[in-house]
PDB file of C-alpha atoms in Angstrom:
ATOM      1  CA  MET A 738      -2.559 -27.489  -2.820  1.00 73.00           C
ATOM      2  CA  LYS A 739      -5.921 -25.833  -3.415  1.00 89.00           C
ATOM      3  CA  VAL A 740      -6.352 -23.696  -6.614  1.00 92.00           C
ATOM      4  CA  ILE A 741      -8.358 -20.466  -6.615  1.00 95.00           C
ATOM      5  CA  ILE A 742      -9.330 -19.081 -10.059  1.00 94.00           C
ATOM      6  CA  TYR A 743     -10.592 -15.491 -10.390  1.00 95.00           C
ATOM      7  CA  PRO A 744     -12.215 -15.106 -13.815  1.00 92.00           C
ATOM      8  CA  PRO A 745     -11.663 -11.711 -15.943  1.00 92.00           C
ATOM      9  CA  THR A 746     -13.552  -9.015 -14.197  1.00 90.00           C
ATOM     10  CA  ILE A 747     -11.077  -6.265 -13.431  1.00 91.00           C
ATOM     11  CA  ASP A 748      -7.417  -6.014 -14.534  1.00 94.00           C
ATOM     12  CA  TRP A 749      -4.939  -6.471 -12.047  1.00 95.00           C
ATOM     13  CA  ASP A 750      -3.280  -3.002 -12.118  1.00 89.00           C
ATOM     14  CA  TRP A 751      -6.645  -1.146 -12.394  1.00 84.00           C
ATOM     15  CA  MET A 752      -7.142   0.502  -8.914  1.00 82.00           C
ATOM     16  CA  ARG A 753      -5.940  -2.253  -6.697  1.00 88.00           C
ATOM     17  CA  GLN A 754      -8.953  -3.121  -4.552  1.00 91.00           C
ATOM     18  CA  ARG A 755     -10.647  -6.039  -2.763  1.00 96.00           C
ATOM     19  CA  PRO A 756     -10.162  -8.825  -5.263  1.00 96.00           C
ATOM     20  CA  GLN A 757      -6.546  -8.241  -5.663  1.00 97.00           C
ATOM     21  CA  GLN A 758      -6.156  -7.670  -2.104  1.00 97.00           C
ATOM     22  CA  LEU A 759      -7.998 -10.751  -0.744  1.00 98.00           C
ATOM     23  CA  LEU A 760      -6.482 -13.044  -3.507  1.00 98.00           C
ATOM     24  CA  THR A 761      -2.914 -11.830  -2.885  1.00 98.00           C
ATOM     25  CA  GLN A 762      -3.337 -12.645   1.003  1.00 98.00           C
ATOM     26  CA  LEU A 763      -5.075 -16.033   0.207  1.00 98.00           C
ATOM     27  CA  SER A 764      -1.933 -16.924  -2.010  1.00 98.00           C
ATOM     28  CA  LYS A 765       0.109 -16.538   1.113  1.00 97.00           C
ATOM     29  CA  LEU A 766      -2.126 -18.767   2.981  1.00 97.00           C
ATOM     30  CA  GLY A 767      -1.614 -21.743   1.078  1.00 93.00           C
ATOM     31  CA  TYR A 768      -3.550 -21.397  -2.116  1.00 96.00           C
ATOM     32  CA  ASP A 769      -2.383 -21.381  -5.646  1.00 95.00           C
ATOM     33  CA  VAL A 770      -4.234 -18.252  -7.043  1.00 97.00           C
ATOM     34  CA  PHE A 771      -4.599 -17.589 -10.812  1.00 95.00           C
ATOM     35  CA  TYR A 772      -5.791 -14.087 -11.434  1.00 97.00           C
ATOM     36  CA  CYS A 773      -7.256 -13.812 -14.919  1.00 94.00           C
ATOM     37  CA  ASN A 774      -6.987 -10.323 -16.555  1.00 95.00           C
ATOM     38  CA  VAL A 775      -9.747  -8.691 -18.538  1.00 93.00           C
ATOM     39  CA  THR A 776      -7.210  -7.335 -21.061  1.00 94.00           C
ATOM     40  CA  GLN A 777      -6.128 -10.094 -23.081  1.00 91.00           C
ATOM     41  CA  ARG A 778      -2.698 -10.589 -24.958  1.00 92.00           C
ATOM     42  CA  ALA A 779      -0.733 -13.427 -26.146  1.00 91.00           C
ATOM     43  CA  ALA A 780       1.638 -13.623 -23.136  1.00 92.00           C
ATOM     44  CA  PRO A 781       2.773 -16.445 -20.981  1.00 91.00           C
ATOM     45  CA  LEU A 782       1.594 -16.828 -17.355  1.00 92.00           C
ATOM     46  CA  GLU A 783       3.168 -13.911 -15.130  1.00 96.00           C
ATOM     47  CA  GLN A 784       4.350 -15.135 -11.880  1.00 97.00           C
ATOM     48  CA  LEU A 785       3.688 -12.427  -9.210  1.00 97.00           C
ATOM     49  CA  SER A 786       4.856 -14.751  -6.363  1.00 97.00           C
ATOM     50  CA  PRO A 787       5.494 -18.527  -6.252  1.00 96.00           C
ATOM     51  CA  THR A 788       1.753 -18.889  -5.545  1.00 97.00           C
ATOM     52  CA  LEU A 789       0.118 -16.071  -7.373  1.00 98.00           C
ATOM     53  CA  SER A 790      -0.115 -15.981 -11.218  1.00 97.00           C
ATOM     54  CA  LEU A 791      -1.442 -13.445 -13.518  1.00 97.00           C
ATOM     55  CA  VAL A 792      -3.188 -14.975 -16.765  1.00 96.00           C
ATOM     56  CA  HIS A 793      -3.004 -12.707 -19.696  1.00 96.00           C
ATOM     57  CA  ASN A 794      -3.976 -15.201 -22.495  1.00 94.00           C
ATOM     58  CA  TYR A 795      -7.201 -16.409 -20.970  1.00 90.00           C
ATOM     59  CA  GLN A 796      -8.725 -18.458 -23.491  1.00 87.00           C
ATOM     60  CA  ALA A 797      -5.489 -20.426 -24.241  1.00 90.00           C
ATOM     61  CA  TRP A 798      -4.831 -20.955 -20.538  1.00 89.00           C
ATOM     62  CA  LEU A 799      -8.364 -22.538 -20.148  1.00 84.00           C
ATOM     63  CA  LYS A 800      -7.651 -25.085 -22.874  1.00 83.00           C
ATOM     64  CA  SER A 801      -4.145 -25.807 -22.071  1.00 84.00           C
ATOM     65  CA  THR A 802      -3.707 -25.612 -18.281  1.00 82.00           C
ATOM     66  CA  LEU A 803      -7.108 -25.749 -16.514  1.00 78.00           C
ATOM     67  CA  PRO A 804      -7.692 -29.402 -17.433  1.00 78.00           C
ATOM     68  CA  THR A 805      -4.462 -30.443 -15.581  1.00 80.00           C
ATOM     69  CA  PHE A 806      -5.531 -29.090 -12.235  1.00 78.00           C
ATOM     70  CA  LYS A 807      -7.896 -31.782 -11.422  1.00 68.00           C
ATOM     71  CA  LYS A 808      -5.214 -34.239 -11.727  1.00 72.00           C
ATOM     72  CA  GLY A 809      -2.585 -32.551  -9.457  1.00 70.00           C
ATOM     73  CA  TYR A 810      -4.598 -30.607  -6.928  1.00 72.00           C
ATOM     74  CA  GLN A 811      -7.088 -31.469  -4.161  1.00 74.00           C
ATOM     75  CA  LYS A 812      -9.611 -28.650  -4.841  1.00 85.00           C
ATOM     76  CA  VAL A 813     -10.573 -26.095  -7.446  1.00 89.00           C
ATOM     77  CA  ILE A 814     -12.134 -22.954  -6.276  1.00 93.00           C
ATOM     78  CA  LEU A 815     -13.837 -20.442  -8.345  1.00 92.00           C
ATOM     79  CA  TRP A 816     -13.855 -17.035  -6.829  1.00 95.00           C
ATOM     80  CA  CYS A 817     -16.279 -14.585  -8.576  1.00 91.00           C
ATOM     81  CA  ASN A 818     -17.033 -10.792  -8.165  1.00 88.00           C
ATOM     82  CA  SER A 819     -19.030 -10.801 -11.315  1.00 78.00           C
ATOM     83  CA  LEU A 820     -22.170 -12.472 -12.730  1.00 70.00           C
ATOM     84  CA  THR A 821     -20.097 -13.338 -15.904  1.00 67.00           C
ATOM     85  CA  GLY A 822     -18.003 -15.591 -13.819  1.00 64.00           C
ATOM     86  CA  LEU A 823     -20.931 -17.349 -12.664  1.00 67.00           C
ATOM     87  CA  LYS A 824     -22.487 -18.099 -16.032  1.00 65.00           C
ATOM     88  CA  GLU A 825     -19.249 -19.533 -17.078  1.00 67.00           C
ATOM     89  CA  VAL A 826     -18.970 -21.867 -14.054  1.00 70.00           C
ATOM     90  CA  ASN A 827     -19.213 -24.943 -16.015  1.00 70.00           C
ATOM     91  CA  PHE A 828     -15.929 -24.232 -17.980  1.00 73.00           C
ATOM     92  CA  TYR A 829     -14.070 -24.495 -14.625  1.00 77.00           C
ATOM     93  CA  HIS A 830     -15.217 -27.875 -13.067  1.00 78.00           C
ATOM     94  CA  ALA A 831     -14.744 -26.291  -9.732  1.00 84.00           C
ATOM     95  CA  ASP A 832     -15.473 -28.066  -6.573  1.00 88.00           C
ATOM     96  CA  GLN A 833     -16.459 -24.984  -4.751  1.00 91.00           C
ATOM     97  CA  VAL A 834     -17.915 -21.614  -6.182  1.00 92.00           C
ATOM     98  CA  ILE A 835     -17.574 -18.316  -4.057  1.00 94.00           C
ATOM     99  CA  TYR A 836     -19.660 -15.305  -5.054  1.00 93.00           C
ATOM    100  CA  ASP A 837     -18.029 -12.368  -3.480  1.00 95.00           C
ATOM    101  CA  CYS A 838     -20.931  -9.723  -3.899  1.00 92.00           C
ATOM    102  CA  VAL A 839     -19.466  -6.249  -3.098  1.00 90.00           C
ATOM    103  CA  ASP A 840     -21.551  -4.011  -5.129  1.00 86.00           C
ATOM    104  CA  ASN A 841     -25.355  -3.274  -4.858  1.00 82.00           C
ATOM    105  CA  PHE A 842     -26.361  -2.839  -8.744  1.00 76.00           C
ATOM    106  CA  SER A 843     -30.209  -3.356  -8.789  1.00 75.00           C
ATOM    107  CA  GLU A 844     -29.988  -3.895 -12.664  1.00 75.00           C
ATOM    108  CA  HIS A 845     -28.013  -7.296 -11.722  1.00 72.00           C
ATOM    109  CA  TYR A 846     -30.734  -8.743  -9.419  1.00 74.00           C
ATOM    110  CA  PRO A 847     -32.415 -10.937 -12.128  1.00 77.00           C
ATOM    111  CA  SER A 848     -29.173 -12.377 -13.415  1.00 75.00           C
ATOM    112  CA  GLU A 849     -27.949 -13.029  -9.927  1.00 78.00           C
ATOM    113  CA  CYS A 850     -31.152 -14.989  -9.137  1.00 78.00           C
ATOM    114  CA  ASN A 851     -30.562 -17.083 -12.298  1.00 77.00           C
ATOM    115  CA  ASN A 852     -26.966 -17.950 -11.538  1.00 80.00           C
ATOM    116  CA  ILE A 853     -26.719 -18.253  -7.738  1.00 83.00           C
ATOM    117  CA  MET A 854     -27.699 -21.894  -8.089  1.00 80.00           C
ATOM    118  CA  HIS A 855     -24.016 -22.574  -8.905  1.00 81.00           C
ATOM    119  CA  VAL A 856     -22.668 -21.102  -5.776  1.00 90.00           C
ATOM    120  CA  SER A 857     -21.326 -22.854  -2.589  1.00 91.00           C
ATOM    121  CA  VAL A 858     -21.239 -19.747  -0.559  1.00 94.00           C
ATOM    122  CA  LEU A 859     -21.951 -16.147  -0.629  1.00 95.00           C
ATOM    123  CA  ILE A 860     -19.610 -13.333   0.758  1.00 97.00           C
ATOM    124  CA  THR A 861     -20.346  -9.755   1.087  1.00 96.00           C
ATOM    125  CA  SER A 862     -18.778  -6.563   2.234  1.00 96.00           C
ATOM    126  CA  SER A 863     -21.502  -4.758   3.969  1.00 97.00           C
ATOM    127  CA  GLN A 864     -24.554  -5.353   6.269  1.00 97.00           C
ATOM    128  CA  LEU A 865     -27.131  -3.989   3.827  1.00 96.00           C
ATOM    129  CA  ILE A 866     -25.979  -6.376   1.032  1.00 96.00           C
ATOM    130  CA  PHE A 867     -26.062  -9.256   3.515  1.00 97.00           C
ATOM    131  CA  GLU A 868     -29.604  -8.634   4.525  1.00 96.00           C
ATOM    132  CA  ARG A 869     -30.777  -8.414   0.866  1.00 94.00           C
ATOM    133  CA  LEU A 870     -28.997 -11.671  -0.064  1.00 94.00           C
ATOM    134  CA  LYS A 871     -30.162 -13.504   3.223  1.00 95.00           C
ATOM    135  CA  LYS A 872     -33.768 -12.393   2.232  1.00 94.00           C
ATOM    136  CA  THR A 873     -33.480 -13.421  -1.257  1.00 92.00           C
ATOM    137  CA  PHE A 874     -31.530 -16.710  -0.876  1.00 93.00           C
ATOM    138  CA  PRO A 875     -32.475 -17.982   2.659  1.00 94.00           C
ATOM    139  CA  ASP A 876     -30.882 -21.221   1.973  1.00 92.00           C
ATOM    140  CA  LYS A 877     -27.652 -19.983   0.954  1.00 93.00           C
ATOM    141  CA  LYS A 878     -24.638 -19.678   3.392  1.00 94.00           C
ATOM    142  CA  ILE A 879     -23.796 -16.183   3.561  1.00 96.00           C
ATOM    143  CA  TYR A 880     -21.021 -14.220   5.273  1.00 97.00           C
ATOM    144  CA  ILE A 881     -19.634 -10.617   5.598  1.00 98.00           C
ATOM    145  CA  ILE A 882     -15.987  -9.928   5.056  1.00 98.00           C
ATOM    146  CA  ARG A 883     -15.619  -6.216   5.061  1.00 98.00           C
ATOM    147  CA  ASN A 884     -12.872  -4.487   3.344  1.00 98.00           C
ATOM    148  CA  GLY A 885      -9.537  -3.791   4.932  1.00 98.00           C
ATOM    149  CA  PHE A 886      -6.181  -1.831   4.971  1.00 97.00           C
ATOM    150  CA  ASP A 887      -3.127  -2.773   3.120  1.00 96.00           C
ATOM    151  CA  THR A 888      -0.393  -2.865   5.770  1.00 95.00           C
ATOM    152  CA  GLU A 889       2.302  -2.738   3.093  1.00 93.00           C
ATOM    153  CA  LEU A 890       1.167   0.698   1.843  1.00 92.00           C
ATOM    154  CA  LYS A 891       4.010   2.979   2.736  1.00 87.00           C
ATOM    155  CA  GLN A 892       5.488   6.324   1.991  1.00 77.00           C
ATOM    156  CA  LYS A 893       8.255   6.028  -0.675  1.00 71.00           C
ATOM    157  CA  ASN A 894       8.871   9.605  -1.592  1.00 64.00           C
ATOM    158  CA  ARG A 895       8.403   8.817  -5.259  1.00 60.00           C
ATOM    159  CA  PHE A 896       5.201  10.471  -6.531  1.00 55.00           C
ATOM    160  CA  LEU A 897       4.418  13.578  -4.602  1.00 57.00           C
ATOM    161  CA  PRO A 898       1.744  16.012  -5.510  1.00 60.00           C
ATOM    162  CA  LYS A 899       2.673  19.423  -6.401  1.00 62.00           C
ATOM    163  CA  LYS A 900       4.343  21.607  -3.652  1.00 65.00           C
ATOM    164  CA  THR A 901       1.775  23.718  -1.803  1.00 72.00           C
ATOM    165  CA  SER A 902       1.722  25.566   1.577  1.00 81.00           C
ATOM    166  CA  HIS A 903      -1.923  25.115   1.741  1.00 92.00           C
ATOM    167  CA  PRO A 904      -3.801  22.285   3.586  1.00 96.00           C
ATOM    168  CA  ILE A 905      -4.607  19.429   1.469  1.00 96.00           C
ATOM    169  CA  ILE A 906      -8.056  17.815   1.387  1.00 98.00           C
ATOM    170  CA  GLY A 907      -7.733  14.374  -0.403  1.00 97.00           C
ATOM    171  CA  TYR A 908     -10.022  12.004  -2.138  1.00 98.00           C
ATOM    172  CA  LEU A 909      -8.961   8.542  -3.132  1.00 97.00           C
ATOM    173  CA  GLY A 910     -11.242   6.485  -5.385  1.00 95.00           C
ATOM    174  CA  ALA A 911     -12.879   6.231  -8.739  1.00 95.00           C
ATOM    175  CA  TRP A 912     -14.024   9.389 -10.371  1.00 97.00           C
ATOM    176  CA  ALA A 913     -17.557   7.990 -10.768  1.00 96.00           C
ATOM    177  CA  PRO A 914     -21.274   9.142 -10.938  1.00 96.00           C
ATOM    178  CA  TRP A 915     -21.682   8.562  -7.300  1.00 97.00           C
ATOM    179  CA  VAL A 916     -19.107  11.269  -6.392  1.00 98.00           C
ATOM    180  CA  ASN A 917     -21.116  14.594  -5.411  1.00 98.00           C
ATOM    181  CA  THR A 918     -19.501  17.186  -7.612  1.00 97.00           C
ATOM    182  CA  GLN A 919     -21.842  19.887  -6.184  1.00 97.00           C
ATOM    183  CA  LEU A 920     -20.676  19.074  -2.783  1.00 98.00           C
ATOM    184  CA  LEU A 921     -16.935  19.313  -3.953  1.00 98.00           C
ATOM    185  CA  ASN A 922     -17.772  22.776  -5.586  1.00 97.00           C
ATOM    186  CA  ILE A 923     -19.167  24.079  -2.292  1.00 98.00           C
ATOM    187  CA  LEU A 924     -16.277  22.724  -0.310  1.00 98.00           C
ATOM    188  CA  ALA A 925     -13.809  24.354  -2.743  1.00 98.00           C
ATOM    189  CA  HIS A 926     -15.726  27.647  -2.594  1.00 97.00           C
ATOM    190  CA  GLU A 927     -16.006  27.670   1.261  1.00 98.00           C
ATOM    191  CA  LEU A 928     -12.417  26.472   2.004  1.00 98.00           C
ATOM    192  CA  THR A 929     -10.671  28.802  -0.357  1.00 95.00           C
ATOM    193  CA  GLY A 930      -7.268  28.424   1.556  1.00 94.00           C
ATOM    194  CA  THR A 931      -7.143  24.743   0.858  1.00 97.00           C
ATOM    195  CA  GLU A 932      -6.187  22.534  -2.179  1.00 96.00           C
ATOM    196  CA  ILE A 933      -8.375  19.478  -3.076  1.00 97.00           C
ATOM    197  CA  PHE A 934      -6.680  16.522  -4.698  1.00 96.00           C
ATOM    198  CA  LEU A 935      -8.882  13.822  -6.440  1.00 97.00           C
ATOM    199  CA  ILE A 936      -6.880  10.535  -7.292  1.00 96.00           C
ATOM    200  CA  GLY A 937      -8.461   7.774  -9.068  1.00 95.00           C
ATOM    201  CA  ALA A 938      -9.341   6.392 -12.441  1.00 93.00           C
ATOM    202  CA  GLU A 939     -12.195   7.897 -14.445  1.00 95.00           C
ATOM    203  CA  TYR A 940     -15.206   5.495 -14.297  1.00 92.00           C
ATOM    204  CA  LYS A 941     -18.314   6.027 -16.434  1.00 92.00           C
ATOM    205  CA  ARG A 942     -17.502   9.813 -16.052  1.00 94.00           C
ATOM    206  CA  LYS A 943     -15.018  12.161 -17.328  1.00 95.00           C
ATOM    207  CA  PHE A 944     -13.524  14.721 -15.351  1.00 95.00           C
ATOM    208  CA  ALA A 945     -14.620  18.219 -16.904  1.00 91.00           C
ATOM    209  CA  LYS A 946     -11.599  20.412 -16.579  1.00 85.00           C
ATOM    210  CA  GLY A 947     -12.228  24.046 -16.397  1.00 85.00           C
ATOM    211  CA  THR A 948     -15.682  23.398 -14.700  1.00 91.00           C
ATOM    212  CA  PHE A 949     -14.328  23.380 -11.321  1.00 95.00           C
ATOM    213  CA  PRO A 950     -12.709  25.867  -8.958  1.00 95.00           C
ATOM    214  CA  ALA A 951      -8.974  26.324  -9.327  1.00 94.00           C
ATOM    215  CA  ASN A 952      -8.095  24.616  -5.854  1.00 95.00           C
ATOM    216  CA  ILE A 953      -9.566  21.227  -7.164  1.00 96.00           C
ATOM    217  CA  HIS A 954      -7.070  19.077  -8.783  1.00 95.00           C
ATOM    218  CA  PHE A 955      -7.797  15.999 -10.739  1.00 96.00           C
ATOM    219  CA  LEU A 956      -4.560  13.649 -10.606  1.00 94.00           C
ATOM    220  CA  GLY A 957      -6.204  10.629 -12.250  1.00 95.00           C
ATOM    221  CA  HIS A 958      -5.037   7.100 -11.550  1.00 93.00           C
ATOM    222  CA  LYS A 959      -1.937   6.452  -9.692  1.00 92.00           C
ATOM    223  CA  PRO A 960      -0.180   3.246  -8.992  1.00 91.00           C
ATOM    224  CA  HIS A 961      -1.118   1.732  -5.802  1.00 91.00           C
ATOM    225  CA  ALA A 962       2.318   1.512  -4.334  1.00 89.00           C
ATOM    226  CA  SER A 963       2.408   5.397  -4.823  1.00 91.00           C
ATOM    227  CA  LEU A 964      -0.545   6.087  -2.736  1.00 94.00           C
ATOM    228  CA  GLY A 965       1.277   6.310   0.538  1.00 94.00           C
ATOM    229  CA  ASP A 966       3.023   9.348  -0.777  1.00 92.00           C
ATOM    230  CA  TYR A 967      -0.119  11.106  -1.380  1.00 93.00           C
ATOM    231  CA  LEU A 968      -1.762  10.040   1.843  1.00 95.00           C
ATOM    232  CA  THR A 969       1.028  11.337   3.782  1.00 93.00           C
ATOM    233  CA  ARG A 970       0.628  14.882   2.216  1.00 93.00           C
ATOM    234  CA  PHE A 971      -3.232  14.899   2.915  1.00 95.00           C
ATOM    235  CA  ASN A 972      -4.578  16.801   6.008  1.00 97.00           C
ATOM    236  CA  VAL A 973      -8.040  15.218   5.784  1.00 98.00           C
ATOM    237  CA  GLY A 974      -9.599  12.441   3.871  1.00 98.00           C
ATOM    238  CA  ILE A 975     -13.094  12.847   2.484  1.00 98.00           C
ATOM    239  CA  ILE A 976     -15.827  10.769   0.891  1.00 98.00           C
ATOM    240  CA  PRO A 977     -18.208  12.929  -0.730  1.00 98.00           C
ATOM    241  CA  PHE A 978     -20.595  10.454  -2.188  1.00 98.00           C
ATOM    242  CA  ASN A 979     -24.252  10.870  -3.057  1.00 98.00           C
ATOM    243  CA  LEU A 980     -26.528   8.696  -1.084  1.00 97.00           C
ATOM    244  CA  THR A 981     -27.863   6.093  -3.481  1.00 95.00           C
ATOM    245  CA  PRO A 982     -28.790   2.378  -3.238  1.00 93.00           C
ATOM    246  CA  LEU A 983     -25.229   1.661  -4.502  1.00 93.00           C
ATOM    247  CA  THR A 984     -23.424   3.839  -1.907  1.00 96.00           C
ATOM    248  CA  LEU A 985     -25.633   3.270   0.955  1.00 97.00           C
ATOM    249  CA  ALA A 986     -24.432  -0.525   0.679  1.00 96.00           C
ATOM    250  CA  VAL A 987     -20.601   0.200   0.153  1.00 97.00           C
ATOM    251  CA  ASN A 988     -17.920  -0.449   2.650  1.00 98.00           C
ATOM    252  CA  PRO A 989     -15.283   2.025   1.424  1.00 97.00           C
ATOM    253  CA  VAL A 990     -11.729   0.789   1.039  1.00 97.00           C
ATOM    254  CA  LYS A 991     -10.603   4.394   1.062  1.00 97.00           C
ATOM    255  CA  VAL A 992     -11.657   4.687   4.706  1.00 98.00           C
ATOM    256  CA  TYR A 993      -9.132   1.968   5.694  1.00 98.00           C
ATOM    257  CA  GLU A 994      -6.372   3.578   3.726  1.00 97.00           C
ATOM    258  CA  TYR A 995      -7.141   7.173   5.159  1.00 98.00           C
ATOM    259  CA  PHE A 996      -7.128   5.627   8.832  1.00 98.00           C
ATOM    260  CA  GLY A 997      -3.899   3.655   8.103  1.00 97.00           C
ATOM    261  CA  PHE A 998      -2.091   7.075   8.015  1.00 97.00           C
ATOM    262  CA  GLY A 999      -3.933   8.332  10.704  1.00 98.00           C
ATOM    263  CA  LEU A1000      -5.814  10.839   8.780  1.00 98.00           C
ATOM    264  CA  PRO A1001      -9.291  12.471  10.029  1.00 98.00           C
ATOM    265  CA  VAL A1002     -12.056  11.451   7.707  1.00 98.00           C
ATOM    266  CA  VAL A1003     -15.220  13.173   6.869  1.00 98.00           C
ATOM    267  CA  THR A1004     -17.840  11.496   4.887  1.00 98.00           C
ATOM    268  CA  THR A1005     -21.431  11.657   3.783  1.00 98.00           C
ATOM    269  CA  ASN A1006     -23.839   9.580   6.053  1.00 97.00           C
ATOM    270  CA  LEU A1007     -22.890   6.112   4.812  1.00 98.00           C
ATOM    271  CA  PRO A1008     -24.358   3.259   6.987  1.00 98.00           C
ATOM    272  CA  GLU A1009     -21.091   1.301   6.887  1.00 98.00           C
ATOM    273  CA  CYS A1010     -19.027   4.369   7.722  1.00 98.00           C
ATOM    274  CA  LYS A1011     -21.392   4.965  10.818  1.00 98.00           C
ATOM    275  CA  LEU A1012     -20.071   1.627  12.357  1.00 97.00           C
ATOM    276  CA  MET A1013     -16.735   3.251  12.394  1.00 98.00           C
ATOM    277  CA  GLU A1014     -17.484   6.182  14.667  1.00 96.00           C
ATOM    278  CA  PRO A1015     -15.974   7.824  16.564  1.00 96.00           C
ATOM    279  CA  HIS A1016     -12.923   7.475  14.147  1.00 98.00           C
ATOM    280  CA  LEU A1017     -14.655   9.516  11.536  1.00 98.00           C
ATOM    281  CA  ASP A1018     -17.281  12.280  11.192  1.00 98.00           C
ATOM    282  CA  LEU A1019     -20.483  11.843   9.232  1.00 98.00           C
ATOM    283  CA  ALA A1020     -22.226  14.750   7.605  1.00 98.00           C
ATOM    284  CA  SER A1021     -25.811  14.849   6.877  1.00 97.00           C
ATOM    285  CA  ASN A1022     -25.706  17.862   4.479  1.00 98.00           C
ATOM    286  CA  ALA A1023     -23.365  20.152   2.549  1.00 98.00           C
ATOM    287  CA  GLU A1024     -23.056  22.758   5.233  1.00 98.00           C
ATOM    288  CA  GLU A1025     -22.138  20.061   7.979  1.00 98.00           C
ATOM    289  CA  PHE A1026     -19.599  18.522   5.628  1.00 98.00           C
ATOM    290  CA  VAL A1027     -17.824  21.900   5.305  1.00 98.00           C
ATOM    291  CA  ARG A1028     -17.946  22.571   8.806  1.00 98.00           C
ATOM    292  CA  LEU A1029     -16.547  19.206   9.821  1.00 98.00           C
ATOM    293  CA  VAL A1030     -13.646  19.362   7.220  1.00 98.00           C
ATOM    294  CA  ALA A1031     -12.838  22.811   8.552  1.00 98.00           C
ATOM    295  CA  LEU A1032     -12.902  21.545  12.126  1.00 98.00           C
ATOM    296  CA  ARG A1033     -10.470  18.647  11.208  1.00 98.00           C
ATOM    297  CA  LEU A1034      -8.044  20.799   9.478  1.00 98.00           C
ATOM    298  CA  LYS A1035      -7.588  22.599  12.922  1.00 98.00           C
ATOM    299  CA  HIS A1036      -8.196  19.651  15.184  1.00 98.00           C
ATOM    300  CA  PRO A1037      -7.261  16.358  13.438  1.00 97.00           C
ATOM    301  CA  GLY A1038      -8.165  14.313  16.530  1.00 97.00           C
ATOM    302  CA  ASN A1039      -6.404  10.959  17.570  1.00 97.00           C
ATOM    303  CA  ARG A1040      -4.176   9.756  14.781  1.00 97.00           C
ATOM    304  CA  LEU A1041      -3.014   6.860  16.776  1.00 98.00           C
ATOM    305  CA  ALA A1042      -6.374   5.462  17.433  1.00 98.00           C
ATOM    306  CA  ARG A1043      -7.173   5.540  13.701  1.00 98.00           C
ATOM    307  CA  LYS A1044      -3.910   3.845  12.899  1.00 97.00           C
ATOM    308  CA  ALA A1045      -4.632   1.049  15.468  1.00 98.00           C
ATOM    309  CA  PHE A1046      -8.083   0.633  13.909  1.00 98.00           C
ATOM    310  CA  ALA A1047      -6.648   0.136  10.588  1.00 97.00           C
ATOM    311  CA  ALA A1048      -3.842  -2.262  11.594  1.00 97.00           C
ATOM    312  CA  LYS A1049      -6.659  -4.547  13.205  1.00 97.00           C
ATOM    313  CA  GLU A1050      -8.752  -4.266   9.960  1.00 98.00           C
ATOM    314  CA  SER A1051      -6.117  -5.558   7.634  1.00 98.00           C
ATOM    315  CA  TRP A1052      -6.517  -7.401   4.513  1.00 98.00           C
ATOM    316  CA  GLN A1053      -4.473 -10.132   6.310  1.00 98.00           C
ATOM    317  CA  SER A1054      -7.253 -10.500   8.873  1.00 98.00           C
ATOM    318  CA  ARG A1055      -9.852 -10.517   6.146  1.00 98.00           C
ATOM    319  CA  ALA A1056      -8.107 -13.380   4.208  1.00 98.00           C
ATOM    320  CA  LEU A1057      -7.956 -15.394   7.589  1.00 98.00           C
ATOM    321  CA  LEU A1058     -11.743 -15.133   7.636  1.00 98.00           C
ATOM    322  CA  ALA A1059     -11.925 -16.150   3.991  1.00 97.00           C
ATOM    323  CA  LYS A1060      -9.733 -19.191   4.461  1.00 97.00           C
ATOM    324  CA  LYS A1061     -11.960 -20.255   7.495  1.00 97.00           C
ATOM    325  CA  ILE A1062     -15.031 -19.973   5.282  1.00 96.00           C
ATOM    326  CA  ILE A1063     -13.563 -22.097   2.679  1.00 94.00           C
ATOM    327  CA  GLU A1064     -12.324 -24.741   4.847  1.00 92.00           C
ATOM    328  CA  GLU A1065     -15.785 -25.053   6.454  1.00 90.00           C
ATOM    329  CA  LEU A1066     -17.491 -25.811   3.146  1.00 83.00           C
TER     330      LEU A1066
END
């Protein structure tokens, strides 16, 4: 058995995203995965499945359990999304260190250069980050594994948005500084016969109630298992991002979730989304964004093609790529 350790970066239950999805699938492919929560408490190891464990008491676990791995396991693999994990690499005595670089934060570049020496292989989720890493670290093995669709995400009729007879424009994702609030305001004002639902945790930004039109509703963070209920109610999925160095390098998880439920998608002009045409629509300005949303409310297009695309781009298929990379190291 091979062990994968994911050091404290994001809590398991905080907006289930790439790390949770990939590591869950890797645990089903023969790896014993230990996911370490950021939020610490004096609690025993929590078994999420026979091969997937949630570590709550991280420091105690490091002292008591980690040293035993080398005795009973073939390989110890450290899977990092953060530079903090790379700085602490010596604690783990890992045979392999994987740095999964998914965000293009320029302020992290200096620390990245200082810690990349520990890394066995680099993985990234987008072409732009791949090109940057390849230029900066030409001697490192670098691979692209894009984000994917959770095929277990289903409608369960448990957490439904409020009843409305109006079409619903939906946004899944963090309420963060890169969300274009001006674009949302324009959309709400121009399409007054619609309701706009925003679902996601607040991240470095608070939702200012009372400053948005009445047809914009912020629902906050929702359990991942409930998202299928909301997606089933949406008529159009949107990605109203500002174009910044961060967002230009993002491969949005929400696209796959929208597609998995057959939704038409309208997004600002993100390079990774452009690769998904003709399954979605890209807008170069606010006027075009509104026009395309209005169009897709009337003519949603080929739902079956979008569902087929999502099924092919699943987290299971992404984990198989990751397994192949690990085995080739």
